[in-house]
Amino acid sequence: MRSQKQTGKFLCLVLRHRPEAIGITLDRHGWADVAHVLKGVGISMTELEEIVATDEKQRYRFSEDKTRIRANQGHSVPVDLELEEQEPPEFLYHGTVGTFLASIREQGLQRQSRQYVHLSKDVETAVKVGKRRGKPVVLQVAAGKMYADGLQFYLSENGVWLTHEVPPAYIKMPVPPSH
Ligand code: HQG
């Protein structure tokens, strides 16, 4: 038996990275057919509704009529989430680990396998993001300045700030100083 957490992880994989794992496709806005997802993941509508409602990061949303579902952010497959450009707060934060710092210092933050660089609204959230990979290091991003300089920001439905890349000049690293 798969736990709800394991099912959630699998759903995340399907809706962000590998819909073909259950033989489905996403439309160009990232939507999957709910009936196909239920069949492919092997869960009931009640279980899917529970995952969507209780996901700690609110990673998924249903269409209004609940016939379609998509991930709110985090895709590696190219989808157009139709997010509107938004003015960010003056500073945003990025949680990472020490081993990436030299490269980030040189290249800035790159989106890597995902569609966007993900930024957090506070240090606490960024610490959690960094912790997924080891001892967290938090970088401060001068988002207000980037925006003033014409770089674009989007806010996902679940509160994650997204941008195409963060050039090194806008990154203060690391804060607070690691020791
Ligand atoms: C790093 C999770 C070397 C970057 C989280 C990160 C987030 C570089 C990794 C969301 C680099 C990419 C995204 C450069 C960036 N050189 N390393 N130039 N630029 N990196 O997973 O931000 O649970 O794609 O620091 O909470 O860690 O999935 O991005 O360590 O919101 O919903 O390359 O995923 O949410 O890793 O995480 P990721 P991320 P979920």
Coordinates of N, CA, C and O and ligand atoms in Angstrom, one line a residue:
M1 N 0.8 -1.2 0.0 CA 0.0 0.0 0.0 C 0.9 1.3 0.0 O 1.8 1.4 0.8
R2 N 0.6 2.2 -0.9 CA 1.3 3.4 -0.9 C 0.7 4.4 0.1 O -0.5 4.5 0.2
S3 N 1.5 5.1 0.8 CA 1.0 6.1 1.8 C 0.5 7.3 1.0 O 0.9 7.5 -0.2
Q4 N -0.2 8.2 1.6 CA -0.7 9.4 0.9 C 0.5 10.3 0.5 O 0.4 10.9 -0.6
K5 N 1.5 10.2 1.3 CA 2.7 11.0 1.0 C 3.4 10.5 -0.3 O 3.7 11.3 -1.2
Q6 N 3.5 9.2 -0.4 CA 4.1 8.6 -1.6 C 3.2 8.9 -2.8 O 3.7 9.2 -3.9
T7 N 1.9 8.8 -2.6 CA 1.0 9.1 -3.8 C 1.2 10.5 -4.2 O 1.2 10.8 -5.4
G8 N 1.3 11.4 -3.2 CA 1.5 12.8 -3.5 C 2.8 13.0 -4.3 O 2.8 13.8 -5.3
K9 N 3.8 12.4 -3.9 CA 5.1 12.5 -4.7 C 5.0 12.0 -6.1 O 5.5 12.6 -7.0
F10 N 4.2 10.9 -6.3 CA 4.0 10.4 -7.6 C 3.2 11.4 -8.4 O 3.5 11.6 -9.6
L11 N 2.2 11.9 -7.8 CA 1.3 12.9 -8.5 C 2.1 14.1 -9.0 O 2.0 14.6 -10.1
C12 N 3.0 14.5 -8.1 CA 3.9 15.6 -8.4 C 4.8 15.3 -9.6 O 5.0 16.1 -10.5
L13 N 5.3 14.1 -9.6 CA 6.2 13.7 -10.7 C 5.4 13.7 -12.0 O 5.9 14.2 -13.1
V14 N 4.2 13.2 -12.0 CA 3.3 13.1 -13.2 C 3.0 14.5 -13.7 O 3.1 14.8 -14.9
L15 N 2.6 15.4 -12.7 CA 2.0 16.7 -13.2 C 3.1 17.7 -13.5 O 2.8 18.8 -14.1
R16 N 4.3 17.5 -13.0 CA 5.4 18.5 -13.3 C 6.4 18.0 -14.3 O 7.0 18.8 -15.0
H17 N 6.7 16.7 -14.2 CA 7.9 16.2 -15.0 C 7.6 15.1 -16.0 O 8.2 15.1 -17.0
R18 N 6.8 14.1 -15.6 CA 6.7 12.9 -16.4 C 5.3 12.4 -16.6 O 5.0 11.3 -16.1
P19 N 4.4 13.2 -17.2 CA 3.0 12.7 -17.4 C 3.0 11.3 -18.1 O 2.1 10.5 -17.9
E20 N 4.0 11.1 -19.0 CA 4.1 9.8 -19.7 C 4.2 8.6 -18.8 O 3.9 7.5 -19.2
A21 N 4.6 8.9 -17.5 CA 4.8 7.7 -16.6 C 3.4 7.0 -16.4 O 3.4 5.8 -16.1
I22 N 2.3 7.7 -16.6 CA 1.0 7.0 -16.5 C 0.3 7.2 -17.9 O -1.0 7.0 -17.9
G23 N 1.0 7.4 -18.9 CA 0.5 7.4 -20.3 C -0.5 8.6 -20.5 O -1.4 8.5 -21.3
I24 N -0.3 9.7 -19.9 CA -1.1 10.9 -20.2 C -0.3 12.1 -20.7 O 0.9 12.0 -20.7
T25 N -1.0 13.1 -21.2 CA -0.3 14.3 -21.6 C -1.0 15.5 -20.9 O -2.1 15.4 -20.4
L26 N -0.2 16.5 -20.7 CA -0.7 17.8 -20.2 C -1.0 18.7 -21.3 O -0.4 18.6 -22.4
D27 N -2.1 19.5 -21.2 CA -2.3 20.5 -22.3 C -1.3 21.6 -22.1 O -0.4 21.6 -21.2
R28 N -1.3 22.6 -23.0 CA -0.2 23.5 -23.0 C -0.2 24.4 -21.8 O 0.7 25.1 -21.5
H29 N -1.3 24.4 -21.0 CA -1.4 25.2 -19.8 C -1.1 24.3 -18.6 O -1.4 24.7 -17.4
G30 N -0.7 23.1 -18.8 CA -0.3 22.2 -17.7 C -1.4 21.4 -17.1 O -1.2 20.6 -16.1
W31 N -2.6 21.4 -17.7 CA -3.8 20.7 -17.2 C -3.8 19.2 -17.6 O -3.5 18.9 -18.8
A32 N -4.1 18.4 -16.7 CA -4.3 17.0 -17.0 C -5.8 16.6 -16.7 O -6.4 17.2 -15.9
D33 N -6.3 15.6 -17.4 CA -7.7 15.2 -17.3 C -7.8 14.4 -15.9 O -7.0 13.4 -15.7
V34 N -8.7 14.8 -15.1 CA -8.8 14.2 -13.7 C -9.1 12.7 -13.9 O -8.5 11.9 -13.2
A35 N -10.0 12.3 -14.7 CA -10.3 10.9 -14.9 C -9.1 10.1 -15.3 O -8.9 9.0 -14.7
H36 N -8.3 10.6 -16.1 CA -7.1 9.9 -16.5 C -6.1 9.8 -15.4 O -5.4 8.8 -15.2
V37 N -6.0 10.9 -14.6 CA -5.1 10.9 -13.5 C -5.5 9.8 -12.4 O -4.7 9.1 -11.9
L38 N -6.8 9.8 -12.1 CA -7.3 8.8 -11.2 C -7.0 7.4 -11.6 O -6.4 6.6 -10.8
K39 N -7.2 7.1 -12.9 CA -6.9 5.8 -13.4 C -5.4 5.5 -13.4 O -5.0 4.4 -12.9
G40 N -4.7 6.4 -13.8 CA -3.2 6.2 -14.0 C -2.5 6.1 -12.6 O -1.6 5.3 -12.5
V41 N -2.9 6.9 -11.7 CA -2.3 6.9 -10.3 C -2.9 5.8 -9.5 O -2.3 5.3 -8.5
G42 N -4.1 5.4 -9.8 CA -4.8 4.3 -9.1 C -5.4 4.8 -7.8 O -5.2 4.2 -6.7
I43 N -6.0 5.9 -7.8 CA -6.7 6.5 -6.6 C -8.1 6.9 -6.9 O -8.5 7.0 -8.1
S44 N -8.9 7.1 -5.8 CA -10.3 7.6 -6.0 C -10.3 9.1 -6.0 O -9.3 9.8 -5.6
M45 N -11.4 9.7 -6.5 CA -11.6 11.1 -6.5 C -11.5 11.6 -5.0 O -10.9 12.7 -4.8
T46 N -12.0 10.9 -4.1 CA -12.0 11.4 -2.7 C -10.5 11.5 -2.2 O -10.1 12.4 -1.6
E47 N -9.7 10.5 -2.6 CA -8.3 10.5 -2.2 C -7.6 11.7 -2.9 O -6.8 12.4 -2.3
L48 N -7.9 11.9 -4.2 CA -7.2 13.0 -4.9 C -7.6 14.4 -4.3 O -6.8 15.2 -4.1
E49 N -8.9 14.5 -4.0 CA -9.4 15.7 -3.3 C -8.7 16.0 -2.0 O -8.3 17.1 -1.7
E50 N -8.5 14.9 -1.3 CA -7.8 15.0 0.0 C -6.3 15.5 -0.2 O -5.8 16.3 0.5
I51 N -5.7 14.9 -1.2 CA -4.3 15.3 -1.4 C -4.2 16.8 -1.8 O -3.4 17.5 -1.3
V52 N -5.1 17.2 -2.7 CA -5.1 18.6 -3.2 C -5.4 19.5 -2.0 O -4.7 20.5 -1.8
A53 N -6.3 19.1 -1.1 CA -6.7 20.0 0.0 C -5.7 20.1 1.1 O -5.5 21.1 1.7
T54 N -5.0 19.0 1.3 CA -4.1 18.9 2.5 C -2.6 19.1 2.1 O -1.8 19.1 3.0
D55 N -2.3 19.1 0.8 CA -0.8 19.2 0.5 C -0.2 20.4 1.2 O -0.7 21.5 1.2
E56 N 0.9 20.2 1.9 CA 1.5 21.2 2.8 C 1.9 22.4 2.0 O 2.0 23.5 2.6
K57 N 2.2 22.3 0.7 CA 2.6 23.5 0.0 C 1.6 23.9 -1.1 O 1.9 24.7 -2.0
Q58 N 0.4 23.3 -1.0 CA -0.7 23.6 -1.9 C -0.1 23.5 -3.4 O -0.2 24.4 -4.1
R59 N 0.4 22.4 -3.7 CA 1.1 22.2 -5.0 C 0.2 22.1 -6.2 O 0.6 22.2 -7.3
Y60 N -1.1 21.7 -5.9 CA -2.0 21.4 -7.0 C -3.3 22.2 -7.0 O -3.7 22.6 -5.9
R61 N -3.9 22.3 -8.1 CA -5.3 22.9 -8.1 C -6.1 22.2 -9.2 O -5.6 21.8 -10.2
F62 N -7.4 22.2 -8.9 CA -8.4 21.7 -9.8 C -8.9 22.8 -10.6 O -8.9 24.0 -10.2
S63 N -9.4 22.5 -11.8 CA -10.2 23.5 -12.6 C -11.5 23.7 -11.8 O -11.8 22.9 -11.0
E64 N -12.2 24.7 -12.1 CA -13.5 25.0 -11.4 C -14.4 23.8 -11.4 O -15.0 23.5 -10.3
D65 N -14.6 23.2 -12.5 CA -15.5 22.0 -12.5 C -14.9 20.7 -12.1 O -15.5 19.6 -12.2
K66 N -13.6 20.8 -11.7 CA -12.9 19.6 -11.2 C -12.7 18.5 -12.2 O -12.5 17.3 -11.8
T67 N -12.8 18.8 -13.5 CA -12.5 17.8 -14.5 C -11.0 17.8 -14.8 O -10.5 16.9 -15.5
R68 N -10.3 18.8 -14.4 CA -8.9 18.9 -14.8 C -8.1 19.3 -13.5 O -8.6 19.9 -12.6
I69 N -6.8 19.0 -13.5 CA -5.9 19.3 -12.4 C -4.5 19.7 -12.9 O -4.1 19.2 -14.0
R70 N -3.9 20.5 -12.2 CA -2.5 20.9 -12.6 C -1.6 21.2 -11.4 O -2.2 21.5 -10.3
A71 N -0.3 21.2 -11.6 CA 0.6 21.6 -10.5 C 0.7 23.2 -10.6 O 0.7 23.7 -11.7
N72 N 0.8 23.8 -9.5 CA 0.9 25.3 -9.4 C 2.2 25.8 -9.9 O 2.3 27.0 -10.3
Q73 N 3.3 25.1 -9.7 CA 4.6 25.5 -10.1 C 5.5 24.3 -10.1 O 5.1 23.2 -9.8
G74 N 6.8 24.5 -10.5 CA 7.8 23.4 -10.4 C 8.0 22.6 -11.6 O 8.8 21.6 -11.6
H75 N 7.3 22.9 -12.7 CA 7.4 22.1 -13.9 C 8.8 22.0 -14.5 O 9.5 23.0 -14.5
S76 N 9.1 20.9 -15.1 CA 10.3 20.8 -16.0 C 9.8 20.7 -17.4 O 10.5 21.1 -18.3
V77 N 8.6 20.1 -17.6 CA 8.0 20.1 -18.9 C 7.5 21.5 -19.2 O 7.0 22.2 -18.3
P78 N 7.7 22.0 -20.5 CA 7.3 23.3 -20.8 C 5.7 23.5 -20.8 O 5.1 22.9 -21.6
V79 N 5.3 24.3 -19.9 CA 3.8 24.6 -19.9 C 3.7 26.1 -19.7 O 4.5 26.8 -19.1
D80 N 2.5 26.7 -20.1 CA 2.3 28.1 -19.9 C 1.2 28.2 -18.9 O 0.0 27.9 -19.1
L81 N 1.6 28.6 -17.7 CA 0.7 28.7 -16.6 C -0.2 30.0 -16.6 O -1.0 30.2 -15.8
E82 N 0.1 30.8 -17.6 CA -0.6 32.1 -17.8 C -0.5 32.9 -16.6 O -1.5 33.6 -16.2
L83 N 0.7 33.0 -16.0 CA 0.9 33.8 -14.8 C 1.1 35.2 -15.3 O 1.8 35.5 -16.2
E84 N 0.5 36.2 -14.5 CA 0.7 37.6 -14.8 C 2.0 38.1 -14.2 O 2.3 37.7 -13.1
E85 N 2.6 38.9 -14.9 CA 3.8 39.5 -14.3 C 3.4 40.3 -13.0 O 2.4 40.9 -13.0
Q86 N 4.3 40.2 -12.0 CA 3.9 40.9 -10.7 C 5.1 41.7 -10.2 O 6.3 41.2 -10.4
E87 N 4.9 42.7 -9.5 CA 6.0 43.5 -8.9 C 6.4 42.7 -7.6 O 5.5 42.5 -6.7
P88 N 7.6 42.3 -7.4 CA 8.0 41.6 -6.3 C 8.3 42.5 -5.1 O 8.5 43.7 -5.3
P89 N 8.5 41.9 -3.9 CA 8.9 42.7 -2.8 C 10.4 43.1 -3.0 O 11.1 42.5 -3.9
E90 N 10.9 44.0 -2.2 CA 12.3 44.5 -2.4 C 13.3 43.3 -2.4 O 14.2 43.2 -3.2
F91 N 13.1 42.4 -1.4 CA 14.0 41.2 -1.4 C 13.3 39.9 -1.4 O 12.2 39.8 -0.8
L92 N 13.8 39.0 -2.1 CA 13.3 37.6 -2.0 C 14.5 36.7 -1.6 O 15.7 37.2 -1.6
Y93 N 14.3 35.5 -1.3 CA 15.3 34.6 -0.8 C 15.4 33.3 -1.6 O 14.4 32.8 -2.1
H94 N 16.6 32.7 -1.6 CA 16.8 31.5 -2.3 C 17.6 30.5 -1.4 O 18.7 30.9 -1.0
G95 N 17.0 29.4 -1.1 CA 17.7 28.4 -0.3 C 18.4 27.4 -1.1 O 17.9 26.8 -2.1
T96 N 19.7 27.3 -0.8 CA 20.5 26.3 -1.6 C 21.5 25.7 -0.6 O 21.3 25.7 0.6
V97 N 22.6 25.1 -1.2 CA 23.7 24.5 -0.3 C 25.0 25.0 -0.8 O 25.2 25.5 -1.9
G98 N 26.0 25.0 0.2 CA 27.3 25.5 0.0 C 28.0 25.1 -1.3 O 28.7 25.8 -2.0
T99 N 27.8 23.8 -1.7 CA 28.5 23.3 -2.8 C 28.2 24.0 -4.1 O 29.0 24.0 -5.1
F100 N 27.0 24.7 -4.2 CA 26.6 25.3 -5.4 C 27.1 26.8 -5.5 O 27.0 27.5 -6.5
L101 N 27.6 27.3 -4.3 CA 27.9 28.7 -4.3 C 28.9 29.3 -5.3 O 28.7 30.3 -5.9
A102 N 30.0 28.5 -5.5 CA 31.0 29.0 -6.4 C 30.4 29.2 -7.8 O 30.6 30.3 -8.5
S103 N 29.6 28.3 -8.2 CA 29.0 28.3 -9.5 C 27.9 29.4 -9.6 O 27.8 30.2 -10.6
I104 N 27.1 29.6 -8.5 CA 26.1 30.6 -8.5 C 26.7 32.0 -8.5 O 26.3 32.9 -9.2
R105 N 27.9 32.1 -7.8 CA 28.6 33.4 -7.8 C 29.0 33.8 -9.2 O 28.9 34.9 -9.6
E106 N 29.3 32.8 -10.0 CA 29.8 33.1 -11.4 C 28.6 33.2 -12.4 O 28.6 34.2 -13.1
Q107 N 27.7 32.3 -12.3 CA 26.6 32.3 -13.3 C 25.3 32.9 -12.8 O 24.3 33.0 -13.6
G108 N 25.2 33.3 -11.5 CA 23.9 33.7 -11.0 C 23.1 32.4 -10.8 O 23.5 31.3 -10.9
L109 N 21.8 32.7 -10.4 CA 20.9 31.5 -10.3 C 20.3 31.2 -11.6 O 19.7 32.0 -12.3
Q110 N 20.4 29.9 -12.0 CA 19.9 29.5 -13.2 C 18.7 28.5 -12.9 O 18.7 27.9 -11.9
R111 N 17.8 28.4 -13.9 CA 16.6 27.6 -13.6 C 16.9 26.1 -13.6 O 16.0 25.3 -13.2
Q112 N 18.0 25.7 -14.0 CA 18.4 24.2 -14.1 C 17.3 23.5 -14.9 O 17.0 23.9 -15.9
S113 N 16.8 22.4 -14.3 CA 15.9 21.6 -15.1 C 14.5 22.2 -15.1 O 13.6 21.7 -15.8
R114 N 14.2 23.1 -14.2 CA 12.8 23.6 -14.1 C 12.6 24.8 -15.1 O 13.5 25.3 -15.7
Q115 N 11.3 25.2 -15.2 CA 11.0 26.3 -16.1 C 11.5 27.7 -15.6 O 11.7 28.6 -16.3
Y116 N 11.6 27.8 -14.2 CA 11.9 29.1 -13.6 C 12.9 28.9 -12.5 O 12.9 27.8 -11.9
V117 N 13.6 29.9 -12.1 CA 14.2 29.9 -10.8 C 13.2 30.2 -9.7 O 12.3 31.1 -9.9
H118 N 13.2 29.4 -8.6 CA 12.2 29.6 -7.6 C 12.7 30.4 -6.4 O 13.8 30.1 -5.9
L119 N 12.0 31.4 -6.0 CA 12.4 32.2 -4.9 C 11.3 32.3 -3.8 O 10.2 32.2 -4.1
S120 N 11.8 32.4 -2.6 CA 10.9 32.4 -1.4 C 10.7 33.8 -0.9 O 11.6 34.6 -0.9
K121 N 9.5 34.0 -0.3 CA 9.2 35.4 0.3 C 9.9 35.6 1.6 O 10.1 36.8 2.0
D122 N 10.3 34.6 2.3 CA 11.0 34.8 3.6 C 12.2 33.8 3.8 O 12.3 32.8 3.1
V123 N 13.0 34.2 4.7 CA 14.2 33.4 5.0 C 13.8 32.0 5.5 O 14.4 31.0 5.0
E124 N 12.8 31.9 6.3 CA 12.4 30.6 6.9 C 12.0 29.6 5.8 O 12.4 28.5 5.8
T125 N 11.3 30.1 4.8 CA 10.9 29.2 3.7 C 12.1 28.8 2.9 O 12.3 27.6 2.5
A126 N 13.0 29.7 2.7 CA 14.2 29.4 1.9 C 15.1 28.4 2.6 O 15.7 27.5 2.0
V127 N 15.1 28.5 4.0 CA 15.9 27.5 4.7 C 15.4 26.1 4.5 O 16.1 25.2 4.3
K128 N 14.0 26.0 4.5 CA 13.4 24.7 4.2 C 13.8 24.2 2.8 O 14.0 23.0 2.6
V129 N 13.8 25.1 1.9 CA 14.1 24.6 0.5 C 15.5 24.1 0.4 O 15.8 23.1 -0.2
G130 N 16.4 24.9 1.1 CA 17.9 24.5 1.1 C 18.1 23.2 1.8 O 18.9 22.4 1.3
K131 N 17.3 23.0 2.8 CA 17.5 21.8 3.6 C 17.2 20.5 2.9 O 17.7 19.4 3.3
R132 N 16.5 20.6 1.8 CA 16.2 19.4 1.0 C 17.5 18.8 0.4 O 17.6 17.6 0.0
R133 N 18.6 19.6 0.4 CA 19.9 19.2 -0.2 C 21.0 19.0 0.7 O 22.1 18.6 0.3
G134 N 20.8 19.5 2.0 CA 21.9 19.5 2.9 C 21.9 20.6 3.9 O 20.8 21.2 4.1
K135 N 23.0 21.1 4.3 CA 23.0 22.3 5.2 C 22.6 23.5 4.4 O 23.3 23.9 3.5
P136 N 21.5 24.1 4.8 CA 21.0 25.2 4.0 C 21.8 26.5 4.1 O 22.3 26.9 5.1
V137 N 21.9 27.1 2.9 CA 22.5 28.4 2.8 C 21.5 29.3 2.1 O 20.9 28.9 1.1
V138 N 21.2 30.5 2.7 CA 20.2 31.4 2.1 C 20.8 32.6 1.4 O 21.6 33.3 2.0
L139 N 20.4 32.8 0.2 CA 20.9 33.9 -0.6 C 19.8 35.0 -0.6 O 18.6 34.7 -0.8
Q140 N 20.2 36.3 -0.5 CA 19.2 37.3 -0.6 C 19.2 37.9 -2.0 O 20.3 38.2 -2.6
V141 N 18.1 38.0 -2.6 CA 18.0 38.4 -4.0 C 17.4 39.8 -4.1 O 16.3 40.0 -3.5
A142 N 18.0 40.8 -4.7 CA 17.5 42.1 -4.8 C 16.4 42.2 -5.9 O 16.6 42.7 -7.0
A143 N 15.3 41.6 -5.5 CA 14.2 41.5 -6.5 C 13.6 42.8 -7.0 O 13.3 43.0 -8.2
G144 N 13.5 43.8 -6.0 CA 13.0 45.1 -6.4 C 13.9 45.7 -7.5 O 13.4 46.3 -8.4
K145 N 15.2 45.6 -7.3 CA 16.1 46.2 -8.2 C 16.0 45.5 -9.6 O 16.1 46.1 -10.6
M146 N 15.9 44.2 -9.5 CA 15.8 43.4 -10.8 C 14.6 43.9 -11.5 O 14.6 44.1 -12.8
Y147 N 13.5 44.0 -10.8 CA 12.2 44.5 -11.4 C 12.4 45.9 -12.0 O 11.9 46.1 -13.2
A148 N 13.0 46.7 -11.2 CA 13.2 48.1 -11.7 C 14.1 48.1 -13.0 O 13.9 49.0 -13.9
D149 N 15.0 47.1 -13.1 CA 15.8 47.0 -14.3 C 15.2 46.2 -15.4 O 15.8 45.9 -16.4
G150 N 13.9 45.9 -15.3 CA 13.1 45.3 -16.4 C 13.1 43.8 -16.4 O 12.6 43.2 -17.3
L151 N 13.5 43.1 -15.3 CA 13.4 41.6 -15.3 C 12.1 41.2 -14.7 O 11.5 41.9 -13.9
Q152 N 11.6 40.1 -15.3 CA 10.2 39.8 -14.9 C 10.0 38.8 -13.8 O 10.8 37.9 -13.6
F153 N 8.9 39.0 -13.0 CA 8.6 38.1 -11.9 C 7.2 37.7 -12.0 O 6.3 38.4 -12.5
Y154 N 6.9 36.5 -11.5 CA 5.6 35.9 -11.5 C 5.4 35.3 -10.1 O 6.3 34.8 -9.5
L155 N 4.1 35.3 -9.7 CA 3.8 34.7 -8.4 C 2.9 33.5 -8.7 O 1.8 33.6 -9.2
S156 N 3.3 32.3 -8.3 CA 2.5 31.1 -8.5 C 1.3 31.1 -7.6 O 1.3 31.8 -6.6
E157 N 0.3 30.3 -7.9 CA -0.9 30.2 -7.1 C -0.6 29.9 -5.7 O -1.4 30.2 -4.8
N158 N 0.5 29.2 -5.5 CA 0.8 28.8 -4.1 C 1.9 29.6 -3.5 O 2.6 29.1 -2.6
G159 N 2.1 30.8 -4.0 CA 2.9 31.8 -3.3 C 4.4 31.7 -3.5 O 5.2 32.2 -2.7
V160 N 4.8 30.9 -4.6 CA 6.3 30.9 -4.9 C 6.6 31.9 -5.9 O 5.9 32.0 -6.9
W161 N 7.6 32.7 -5.7 CA 8.1 33.7 -6.7 C 8.9 33.0 -7.8 O 9.8 32.2 -7.4
L162 N 8.7 33.4 -9.0 CA 9.4 32.7 -10.1 C 10.0 33.8 -11.0 O 9.4 34.9 -11.2
T163 N 11.2 33.5 -11.5 CA 11.8 34.5 -12.5 C 12.7 33.6 -13.4 O 13.0 32.5 -13.1
H164 N 13.1 34.2 -14.5 CA 13.8 33.4 -15.5 C 15.2 33.1 -15.1 O 15.7 32.0 -15.3
E165 N 15.9 34.1 -14.5 CA 17.3 33.9 -13.9 C 17.6 35.0 -13.0 O 17.0 36.1 -13.1
V166 N 18.6 34.8 -12.2 CA 19.0 35.9 -11.3 C 20.5 36.2 -11.6 O 21.3 35.4 -11.1
P167 N 20.8 37.2 -12.3 CA 22.3 37.5 -12.6 C 23.0 37.7 -11.2 O 22.4 38.2 -10.3
P168 N 24.3 37.4 -11.2 CA 25.1 37.5 -10.0 C 25.0 38.9 -9.3 O 25.0 38.9 -8.0
A169 N 24.9 39.9 -10.0 CA 24.9 41.3 -9.4 C 23.8 41.5 -8.5 O 23.9 42.4 -7.6
Y170 N 22.7 40.7 -8.5 CA 21.5 40.9 -7.7 C 21.5 40.0 -6.5 O 20.6 39.9 -5.7
I171 N 22.6 39.2 -6.3 CA 22.6 38.2 -5.2 C 23.6 38.6 -4.1 O 24.7 38.9 -4.4
K172 N 23.0 38.6 -2.9 CA 23.9 38.9 -1.8 C 24.1 37.5 -1.1 O 23.1 36.8 -0.8
M173 N 25.3 37.1 -0.9 CA 25.5 35.7 -0.5 C 26.6 35.6 0.6 O 27.6 36.3 0.5
P174 N 26.4 34.6 1.5 CA 25.1 34.1 1.9 C 24.6 35.0 3.1 O 25.4 35.5 3.8
V175 N 23.3 35.0 3.3 CA 22.7 35.7 4.4 C 21.8 34.8 5.2 O 21.0 34.1 4.6
P176 N 21.8 34.7 6.5 CA 22.9 35.3 7.3 C 24.2 34.5 7.0 O 24.1 33.4 6.6
P177 N 25.4 35.2 7.3 CA 26.6 34.5 7.0 C 26.7 33.1 7.6 O 26.3 32.9 8.7
S178 N 27.1 32.2 6.8 CA 27.2 30.8 7.3 C 28.5 30.7 8.1 O 29.5 31.4 7.9
H179 N 28.5 29.8 9.1 CA 29.7 29.7 9.9 C 29.9 28.2 10.2 O 29.1 27.4 9.9
Ligands
HQG1 C1 20.9 25.4 -7.8 C2 10.6 22.7 -4.1 C3 24.9 25.8 -9.5 C4 19.8 25.9 -6.9 C5 11.2 23.9 -3.3 C6 19.1 24.6 -6.5 C7 11.1 25.0 -4.3 C8 22.7 26.3 -9.1 C9 19.3 23.7 -7.6 C10 11.1 24.3 -5.6 C11 22.8 27.4 -10.0 C12 18.0 23.5 -8.5 C13 12.4 24.6 -6.4 C14 24.1 27.6 -10.6 C15 20.8 27.4 -9.3 N1 25.1 26.8 -10.3 N2 23.7 25.5 -8.9 N3 24.3 28.7 -11.4 N4 21.6 28.1 -10.1 N5 21.4 26.4 -8.7 O1 15.0 21.7 -7.1 O2 15.0 26.2 -5.9 O3 8.6 20.6 -2.8 O4 15.3 22.8 -9.4 O5 20.3 26.6 -5.8 O6 10.4 24.1 -2.1 O7 15.9 24.0 -5.0 O8 9.1 20.5 -5.2 O9 15.2 24.2 -7.4 O10 19.6 24.1 -5.3 O11 9.9 25.8 -4.2 O12 7.1 21.7 -4.4 O13 20.3 24.3 -8.5 O14 11.0 22.9 -5.4 O15 9.2 22.6 -4.0 O16 17.1 22.7 -7.8 O17 13.5 24.2 -5.6 P1 15.6 22.8 -8.0 P2 15.0 24.7 -5.9 P3 8.5 21.3 -4.1

